[in-house]
CSV table of C-alpha atoms in Angstrom, one decimal:
chain,number,residue,atom,x,y,z
A,99,MET,CA,-6.4,-18.9,-34.7
A,100,PRO,CA,-4.0,-15.9,-34.4
A,101,LEU,CA,-0.5,-15.9,-35.9
A,102,ALA,CA,2.2,-17.6,-33.9
A,103,ARG,CA,3.4,-15.0,-31.4
A,104,LYS,CA,7.0,-15.1,-30.1
A,105,ASN,CA,8.9,-12.6,-28.0
A,106,LEU,CA,6.0,-10.2,-27.6
A,107,PRO,CA,6.0,-7.8,-24.7
A,108,ASP,CA,3.8,-8.4,-21.6
A,109,ARG,CA,4.0,-4.6,-20.9
A,110,VAL,CA,4.5,-1.5,-22.9
A,111,LYS,CA,5.9,1.9,-22.1
A,112,ILE,CA,3.6,4.9,-22.5
A,113,GLY,CA,5.2,8.2,-21.8
A,114,ASN,CA,7.0,7.8,-18.5
A,115,LYS,CA,4.9,4.8,-17.4
A,116,HIS,CA,4.9,1.1,-18.0
A,117,VAL,CA,1.6,-0.6,-18.5
A,118,GLY,CA,1.2,-4.3,-18.2
A,119,LYS,CA,2.2,-7.3,-16.1
A,120,GLY,CA,3.5,-6.4,-12.7
A,121,GLU,CA,2.6,-2.7,-13.0
A,122,PRO,CA,0.0,-0.7,-11.2
A,123,VAL,CA,-3.4,-0.5,-13.0
A,124,PHE,CA,-3.2,2.3,-15.6
A,125,PHE,CA,-6.3,4.5,-15.4
A,126,ILE,CA,-7.7,6.3,-18.4
A,127,ALA,CA,-10.3,9.0,-18.0
A,128,GLU,CA,-12.2,8.8,-21.3
A,129,ILE,CA,-13.3,12.4,-21.7
A,130,GLY,CA,-14.2,11.5,-25.3
A,131,ASN,CA,-16.6,14.1,-26.6
A,132,ASN,CA,-17.9,15.0,-23.1
A,133,HIS,CA,-16.3,18.4,-23.6
A,134,ASN,CA,-19.2,19.1,-25.9
A,135,GLY,CA,-16.9,20.9,-28.3
A,136,ASP,CA,-16.0,23.5,-25.6
A,137,TYR,CA,-12.2,23.9,-25.0
A,138,TYR,CA,-12.7,25.2,-21.5
A,139,LEU,CA,-14.9,22.3,-20.5
A,140,ALA,CA,-12.2,20.0,-21.9
A,141,LYS,CA,-9.6,21.8,-19.9
A,142,ARG,CA,-11.5,21.6,-16.6
A,143,SER,CA,-12.2,17.9,-17.3
A,144,ILE,CA,-8.5,17.2,-17.6
A,145,GLU,CA,-7.7,19.1,-14.4
A,146,GLU,CA,-10.4,17.2,-12.5
A,147,ALA,CA,-9.3,13.8,-14.0
A,148,VAL,CA,-5.8,14.4,-12.7
A,149,LYS,CA,-7.2,15.2,-9.2
A,150,SER,CA,-9.2,12.0,-9.4
A,151,GLY,CA,-6.2,9.8,-10.0
A,152,ALA,CA,-6.1,9.3,-13.7
A,153,ASP,CA,-2.9,8.3,-15.3
A,154,ALA,CA,-4.1,9.4,-18.7
A,155,VAL,CA,-6.8,11.4,-20.3
A,156,LYS,CA,-8.3,10.5,-23.7
A,157,LEU,CA,-10.4,12.4,-26.2
A,158,GLN,CA,-11.8,11.4,-29.5
A,159,LYS,CA,-11.0,12.8,-33.0
A,160,ARG,CA,-13.1,12.6,-36.1
A,161,PHE,CA,-13.1,14.4,-39.4
A,162,VAL,CA,-16.8,14.2,-40.0
A,163,ASN,CA,-16.6,13.7,-43.8
A,164,GLU,CA,-13.8,11.2,-43.5
A,165,THR,CA,-15.6,9.1,-40.9
A,166,PHE,CA,-19.2,9.2,-42.0
A,167,ALA,CA,-20.8,8.7,-45.4
A,168,LYS,CA,-23.1,11.3,-46.9
A,169,GLU,CA,-26.3,9.5,-45.9
A,170,LEU,CA,-25.3,9.6,-42.2
A,171,VAL,CA,-23.9,13.1,-42.4
A,172,GLU,CA,-27.2,14.4,-43.8
A,173,LYS,CA,-29.5,12.3,-41.5
A,174,PRO,CA,-31.8,14.4,-39.4
A,175,GLN,CA,-30.7,14.6,-35.8
A,176,THR,CA,-33.6,13.7,-33.5
A,177,LYS,CA,-31.9,14.2,-30.1
A,178,ASP,CA,-29.5,16.7,-28.7
A,179,GLN,CA,-30.5,19.2,-31.4
A,180,ILE,CA,-28.6,21.8,-29.4
A,181,PHE,CA,-25.6,20.5,-31.3
A,182,GLY,CA,-27.1,20.6,-34.8
A,183,LYS,CA,-30.1,19.5,-36.9
A,184,THR,CA,-28.3,16.8,-38.8
A,185,TYR,CA,-26.0,14.1,-37.6
A,186,GLY,CA,-23.1,15.7,-39.4
A,187,GLU,CA,-23.7,19.1,-37.7
A,188,TYR,CA,-24.1,17.3,-34.4
A,189,ARG,CA,-20.8,15.5,-34.8
A,190,GLN,CA,-19.0,18.6,-36.0
A,191,ALA,CA,-20.2,20.6,-33.1
A,192,LEU,CA,-18.4,18.2,-30.8
A,193,GLU,CA,-15.0,18.5,-32.4
A,194,LEU,CA,-12.0,20.6,-31.2
A,195,ASN,CA,-9.5,22.0,-33.6
A,196,GLN,CA,-5.8,21.2,-33.8
A,197,GLU,CA,-4.7,24.3,-31.8
A,198,GLU,CA,-7.1,23.4,-29.0
A,199,PHE,CA,-5.9,19.8,-29.0
A,200,ALA,CA,-2.3,21.0,-28.9
A,201,LYS,CA,-3.0,23.3,-25.9
A,202,LEU,CA,-4.8,20.5,-24.1
A,203,LYS,CA,-1.8,18.2,-24.6
A,204,GLU,CA,0.5,20.9,-23.3
A,205,LEU,CA,-1.7,21.3,-20.3
A,206,SER,CA,-1.7,17.6,-19.7
A,207,ASP,CA,2.1,17.4,-20.0
A,208,THR,CA,2.3,20.2,-17.4
A,209,LEU,CA,0.0,18.4,-15.0
A,210,GLY,CA,1.9,15.1,-15.5
A,211,VAL,CA,-0.9,13.2,-17.1
A,212,ILE,CA,-0.7,11.3,-20.5
A,213,PHE,CA,-2.8,12.9,-23.2
A,214,PHE,CA,-4.0,10.9,-26.2
A,215,ALA,CA,-7.1,10.3,-28.3
A,216,THR,CA,-9.0,7.8,-30.5
A,217,PRO,CA,-8.7,8.5,-34.2
A,218,PHE,CA,-11.7,7.4,-36.2
A,219,ASP,CA,-10.1,7.9,-39.6
A,220,LYS,CA,-6.7,8.2,-41.1
A,221,LYS,CA,-6.7,12.0,-41.3
A,222,SER,CA,-7.5,12.1,-37.6
A,223,ALA,CA,-4.5,9.8,-36.9
A,224,ASP,CA,-2.2,12.2,-38.8
A,225,PHE,CA,-3.8,15.1,-36.9
A,226,LEU,CA,-2.9,13.4,-33.6
A,227,GLU,CA,0.6,12.5,-34.8
A,228,GLU,CA,1.3,16.1,-35.5
A,229,ILE,CA,0.8,17.0,-31.8
A,230,ASN,CA,2.9,13.9,-30.9
A,231,VAL,CA,0.5,11.9,-28.8
A,232,PRO,CA,2.4,9.0,-27.2
A,233,VAL,CA,-0.2,6.3,-27.7
A,234,TYR,CA,-3.3,5.5,-29.8
A,235,LYS,CA,-6.6,3.9,-29.0
A,236,ILE,CA,-8.6,2.0,-31.6
A,237,ALA,CA,-12.4,2.0,-30.8
A,238,SER,CA,-14.5,-1.1,-31.0
A,239,PHE,CA,-16.3,0.4,-34.0
A,240,ASP,CA,-13.0,-0.1,-36.0
A,241,VAL,CA,-12.0,-3.6,-35.1
A,242,THR,CA,-12.8,-4.7,-38.6
A,243,ASN,CA,-11.4,-1.5,-40.2
A,244,LEU,CA,-8.1,-3.2,-41.1
A,245,PRO,CA,-6.8,-0.3,-43.2
A,246,LEU,CA,-7.1,2.1,-40.2
A,247,LEU,CA,-5.5,-0.5,-37.9
A,248,GLU,CA,-2.6,-1.0,-40.2
A,249,TYR,CA,-2.2,2.8,-40.8
A,250,VAL,CA,-2.0,3.5,-37.1
A,251,ALA,CA,0.2,0.5,-36.3
A,252,LYS,CA,2.8,1.7,-38.8
A,253,LYS,CA,3.2,4.9,-36.7
A,254,GLY,CA,5.1,2.7,-34.3
A,255,LYS,CA,3.6,3.8,-31.1
A,256,PRO,CA,1.8,1.8,-28.4
A,257,MET,CA,-1.9,1.0,-29.1
A,258,PHE,CA,-4.9,0.1,-27.1
A,259,LEU,CA,-7.5,-2.0,-29.0
A,260,SER,CA,-11.1,-2.3,-27.7
A,261,THR,CA,-13.0,-5.4,-28.5
A,262,GLY,CA,-16.7,-4.6,-28.4
A,263,MET,CA,-19.0,-5.5,-31.3
A,264,CYS,CA,-16.8,-8.1,-32.9
A,265,THR,CA,-16.5,-11.9,-33.2
A,266,ILE,CA,-13.4,-13.7,-32.0
A,267,GLU,CA,-12.4,-14.4,-35.6
A,268,GLU,CA,-12.6,-10.6,-36.4
A,269,LEU,CA,-10.5,-9.9,-33.3
A,270,ASP,CA,-7.9,-12.4,-34.3
A,271,GLU,CA,-7.6,-10.7,-37.7
A,272,ALA,CA,-7.4,-7.3,-36.1
A,273,VAL,CA,-4.7,-8.4,-33.6
A,274,ASP,CA,-2.6,-10.0,-36.4
A,275,THR,CA,-3.0,-7.0,-38.6
A,276,ILE,CA,-1.5,-4.8,-35.9
A,277,LEU,CA,1.2,-7.2,-34.9
A,278,LYS,CA,2.6,-7.4,-38.4
A,279,HIS,CA,3.7,-3.8,-37.9
A,280,ASN,CA,3.7,-3.1,-34.2
A,281,ASP,CA,4.0,-5.3,-31.1
A,282,GLN,CA,3.2,-2.6,-28.5
A,283,LEU,CA,-0.4,-3.7,-28.1
A,284,ILE,CA,-2.8,-3.9,-25.2
A,285,ILE,CA,-6.1,-5.5,-25.9
A,286,LYS,CA,-9.2,-4.3,-23.9
A,287,HIS,CA,-12.2,-6.3,-23.0
A,288,CYS,CA,-15.2,-4.2,-23.9
A,289,VAL,CA,-18.9,-4.6,-24.3
A,290,SER,CA,-20.5,-1.9,-26.5
A,291,VAL,CA,-23.8,-1.7,-24.7
A,292,TYR,CA,-24.5,1.8,-23.3
A,293,PRO,CA,-24.9,1.4,-20.4
A,294,SER,CA,-23.9,-2.3,-19.9
A,295,PRO,CA,-26.1,-4.3,-17.5
A,296,ASP,CA,-24.2,-6.8,-15.3
A,297,GLU,CA,-25.5,-9.8,-17.3
A,298,LYS,CA,-23.9,-8.5,-20.5
A,299,ILE,CA,-20.4,-7.6,-19.2
A,300,ASN,CA,-19.0,-11.1,-19.2
A,301,LEU,CA,-15.8,-10.5,-17.3
A,302,LYS,CA,-14.7,-14.1,-17.9
A,303,THR,CA,-13.7,-12.9,-21.3
A,304,ILE,CA,-10.6,-11.3,-19.6
A,305,PRO,CA,-8.9,-14.6,-18.7
A,306,PHE,CA,-10.0,-16.0,-22.0
A,307,LEU,CA,-8.2,-13.2,-23.8
A,308,GLN,CA,-5.2,-13.5,-21.5
A,309,GLU,CA,-4.8,-17.1,-22.5
A,310,ARG,CA,-5.5,-16.5,-26.2
A,311,TYR,CA,-3.2,-13.6,-26.8
A,312,ALA,CA,-0.5,-14.3,-24.2
A,313,PRO,CA,1.9,-12.7,-23.4
A,314,LEU,CA,0.1,-9.5,-24.5
A,315,SER,CA,-1.6,-7.7,-21.6
A,316,ILE,CA,-5.4,-7.4,-21.4
A,317,GLY,CA,-7.2,-4.3,-20.1
A,318,TYR,CA,-10.8,-3.3,-19.5
A,319,SER,CA,-13.0,-0.6,-21.0
A,320,GLY,CA,-16.2,-0.4,-19.1
A,321,HIS,CA,-19.6,1.0,-19.9
A,322,GLU,CA,-21.4,0.2,-16.6
A,323,GLN,CA,-22.8,3.0,-14.5
A,324,ASP,CA,-21.0,2.2,-11.3
A,325,THR,CA,-17.6,0.8,-10.5
A,326,LEU,CA,-18.1,-2.8,-9.2
A,327,PRO,CA,-17.6,-4.6,-12.5
A,328,THR,CA,-14.5,-2.5,-13.0
A,329,LEU,CA,-13.0,-3.6,-9.7
A,330,ALA,CA,-13.9,-7.2,-10.5
A,331,ALA,CA,-12.0,-6.8,-13.8
A,332,VAL,CA,-9.0,-5.6,-11.8
A,333,THR,CA,-9.1,-8.7,-9.7
A,334,LEU,CA,-9.1,-10.8,-12.9
A,335,GLY,CA,-5.9,-9.1,-14.0
A,336,ALA,CA,-7.0,-6.2,-16.2
A,337,VAL,CA,-3.8,-4.0,-16.5
A,338,SER,CA,-5.6,-0.9,-17.6
A,339,VAL,CA,-9.0,0.6,-17.0
A,340,GLU,CA,-10.8,3.0,-19.2
A,341,ARG,CA,-14.0,4.7,-18.0
A,342,HIS,CA,-16.0,7.6,-19.5
A,343,PHE,CA,-15.5,10.7,-17.4
A,344,THR,CA,-17.7,13.7,-17.0
A,345,LEU,CA,-17.8,16.7,-14.7
A,346,ASP,CA,-21.6,16.5,-14.6
A,347,ARG,CA,-23.8,13.6,-15.7
A,348,SER,CA,-26.7,16.0,-16.3
A,349,LEU,CA,-24.9,17.8,-19.2
A,350,PRO,CA,-26.3,17.4,-22.7
A,351,GLY,CA,-24.4,15.1,-25.0
A,352,PRO,CA,-24.3,11.4,-26.0
A,353,ASP,CA,-22.2,9.9,-23.1
A,354,HIS,CA,-22.7,12.0,-20.0
A,355,ALA,CA,-25.6,10.3,-18.4
A,356,SER,CA,-25.5,6.9,-20.0
A,357,VAL,CA,-22.0,5.6,-19.3
A,358,SER,CA,-19.9,8.3,-17.6
A,359,ILE,CA,-18.8,8.7,-14.0
A,360,GLU,CA,-18.1,11.9,-12.2
A,361,PRO,CA,-14.8,12.8,-10.5
A,362,GLU,CA,-15.7,11.6,-7.0
A,363,THR,CA,-16.7,8.2,-8.3
A,364,PHE,CA,-13.6,7.9,-10.5
A,365,ASN,CA,-11.4,8.8,-7.6
A,366,SER,CA,-13.1,6.2,-5.4
A,367,MET,CA,-12.5,3.6,-8.1
A,368,VAL,CA,-8.8,4.4,-8.2
A,369,ARG,CA,-8.5,4.3,-4.4
A,370,ASP,CA,-10.3,1.0,-4.2
A,371,THR,CA,-8.1,-0.4,-6.9
A,372,ARG,CA,-4.9,0.7,-5.1
A,373,ARG,CA,-6.3,-1.1,-2.0
A,374,ILE,CA,-6.9,-4.2,-4.1
A,375,GLU,CA,-3.3,-4.1,-5.5
A,376,LYS,CA,-1.9,-3.9,-2.0
A,377,ALA,CA,-4.1,-6.8,-0.9
A,378,PHE,CA,-3.0,-9.0,-3.8
A,379,GLY,CA,0.4,-9.5,-2.2
A,380,GLU,CA,2.6,-12.3,-3.5
A,381,PRO,CA,1.9,-15.8,-4.9
A,382,MET,CA,3.1,-17.6,-1.8
A,383,LYS,CA,1.9,-18.6,1.7
A,384,LYS,CA,3.7,-17.3,4.7
A,385,CYS,CA,3.1,-16.4,8.4
A,386,THR,CA,3.5,-12.7,8.9
A,387,GLU,CA,5.2,-11.1,11.9
A,388,GLU,CA,1.9,-9.8,13.1
A,389,GLU,CA,0.4,-13.3,12.9
A,390,LEU,CA,3.3,-14.8,14.8
A,391,LYS,CA,2.5,-12.4,17.7
A,392,THR,CA,-1.1,-13.4,17.7
A,393,ARG,CA,-0.2,-17.1,17.5
A,394,GLU,CA,2.0,-16.8,20.5
A,395,LYS,CA,-1.1,-15.8,22.5
A,396,HIS,CA,-3.9,-17.7,20.9
A,397,GLY,CA,-2.2,-20.7,19.2
A,398,LYS,CA,-1.9,-24.0,21.0
A,399,SER,CA,1.0,-25.6,22.8
A,400,ILE,CA,1.6,-29.0,24.4
A,401,VAL,CA,0.7,-28.6,28.1
A,402,SER,CA,1.2,-30.9,31.0
A,403,ALA,CA,-2.1,-32.6,32.0
A,404,LYS,CA,-0.5,-33.5,35.3
A,405,ALA,CA,2.7,-32.9,37.2
A,406,ILE,CA,5.6,-34.7,35.4
A,407,PRO,CA,8.7,-35.2,37.6
A,408,ALA,CA,12.2,-35.0,36.0
A,409,GLY,CA,13.2,-38.4,34.4
A,410,THR,CA,9.6,-39.6,34.0
A,411,VAL,CA,8.8,-41.2,30.6
A,412,ILE,CA,6.1,-39.0,29.2
A,413,THR,CA,2.8,-40.7,28.1
A,414,ALA,CA,-0.1,-39.4,26.0
A,415,ALA,CA,-2.2,-39.2,29.1
A,416,MET,CA,0.2,-36.7,30.6
A,417,LEU,CA,-0.4,-34.2,27.8
A,418,ALA,CA,-3.0,-31.7,26.7
A,419,CYS,CA,-3.2,-28.9,24.1
A,420,LYS,CA,-3.9,-25.4,25.2
A,421,SER,CA,-3.1,-21.7,24.6
A,422,PRO,CA,-0.7,-19.9,24.6
A,423,GLY,CA,1.2,-20.9,21.6
A,424,TYR,CA,4.9,-20.3,22.4
A,425,GLY,CA,5.7,-23.9,23.4
A,426,LEU,CA,6.0,-27.2,21.5
A,427,LYS,CA,3.2,-27.3,18.9
A,428,PRO,CA,0.5,-30.0,19.0
A,429,ASN,CA,1.9,-31.6,15.9
A,430,MET,CA,4.9,-32.5,18.0
A,431,ARG,CA,2.8,-34.6,20.4
A,432,GLU,CA,3.7,-38.0,19.1
A,433,LYS,CA,7.4,-37.1,19.2
A,434,VAL,CA,7.2,-36.1,22.8
A,435,VAL,CA,5.4,-39.3,23.9
A,436,GLY,CA,8.0,-41.8,25.1
A,437,LYS,CA,10.7,-39.2,25.8
A,438,LYS,CA,11.8,-38.3,29.4
A,439,ALA,CA,11.1,-35.1,31.2
A,440,LYS,CA,14.4,-33.2,31.5
A,441,ILE,CA,13.1,-31.1,34.4
A,442,ASP,CA,10.2,-31.1,36.8
A,443,ILE,CA,7.2,-29.9,34.8
A,444,PRO,CA,4.4,-28.6,37.0
A,445,PHE,CA,0.7,-29.4,36.3
A,446,ASP,CA,-0.9,-27.3,33.5
A,447,THR,CA,2.4,-25.8,32.2
A,448,VAL,CA,3.4,-25.1,28.7
A,449,ILE,CA,6.1,-27.6,27.6
A,450,LYS,CA,9.1,-26.1,25.8
A,451,HIS,CA,11.8,-27.8,23.7
A,452,GLY,CA,14.3,-27.6,26.5
A,453,ASP,CA,11.9,-29.4,28.9
A,454,VAL,CA,12.3,-32.7,27.1
A,455,MET,CA,15.3,-35.1,26.8
A,456,TRP,CA,15.4,-35.7,23.0
A,457,GLY,CA,18.5,-37.9,22.9
């Protein structure tokens, strides 16, 4: 089981926004490597993500020789050879340099959207720290990479941790490693199947993680091809949503067609979530003003089943229940029986409180 957790936050501040309990769902457009190594495609992606309602845009950063061993770097690339003949060349072609990252962060700041990235190695974390990203994301690939988790946690900034491809014991260890140095943590339910079919998504993991890691907040990083599971995750309390974002699913590259959604779909997802948030309301039961107006017309009242002269002792046979609903409610029927009529009550008339002698 995880370490004892006391006084942990149920929300964190990222840039000028709070993410967590009681806050609007925080939407991350995961541009990742969908810029295909092209600064201008990255720039347009950020601009469209902002128009689509994203609160944050996220890229990925790797130093190829720091992230991959020689055997993988030199492995022949069998798909997307437009990016290189080896896996190393392929990955390197998808990387932006520090100047481009800095310019994209500056653009994001200007547009009012939070810019950050996933570092896949320590050098990349330092790279991102130099451009002063306000938050870090740890990918599911690195849940067991405790040296990287510790290295990033020590930077003292908020962290998102995805939970795909790991056991619960491994996740416990990852969470505890981070919390030793940094309590600004949001854990994301994630299934690393690309794309994820419905039967693999297992959204009931969200309340399981909420209970296990309380009071830390739980988000959702989805790899389905539509938005329905994402909306369901929101109803289960996911405080943050991360979805892969592309300008065009037909573009070449690893994530465009398999798990990414385009601006119109992303925007629809945000709009639907904001509707859900409005519909959540409060944890209470009340009768709204609008309902009261409807009840006055269609609700039921106690009505005279026959004419009742003033001074008459009212019997059950003298009463019926009919609309409209502005008179004595049917649940008052037993209290009315045995009382005297204060006034003449004509046949088929709504009986009001002042029509009965209560004393």
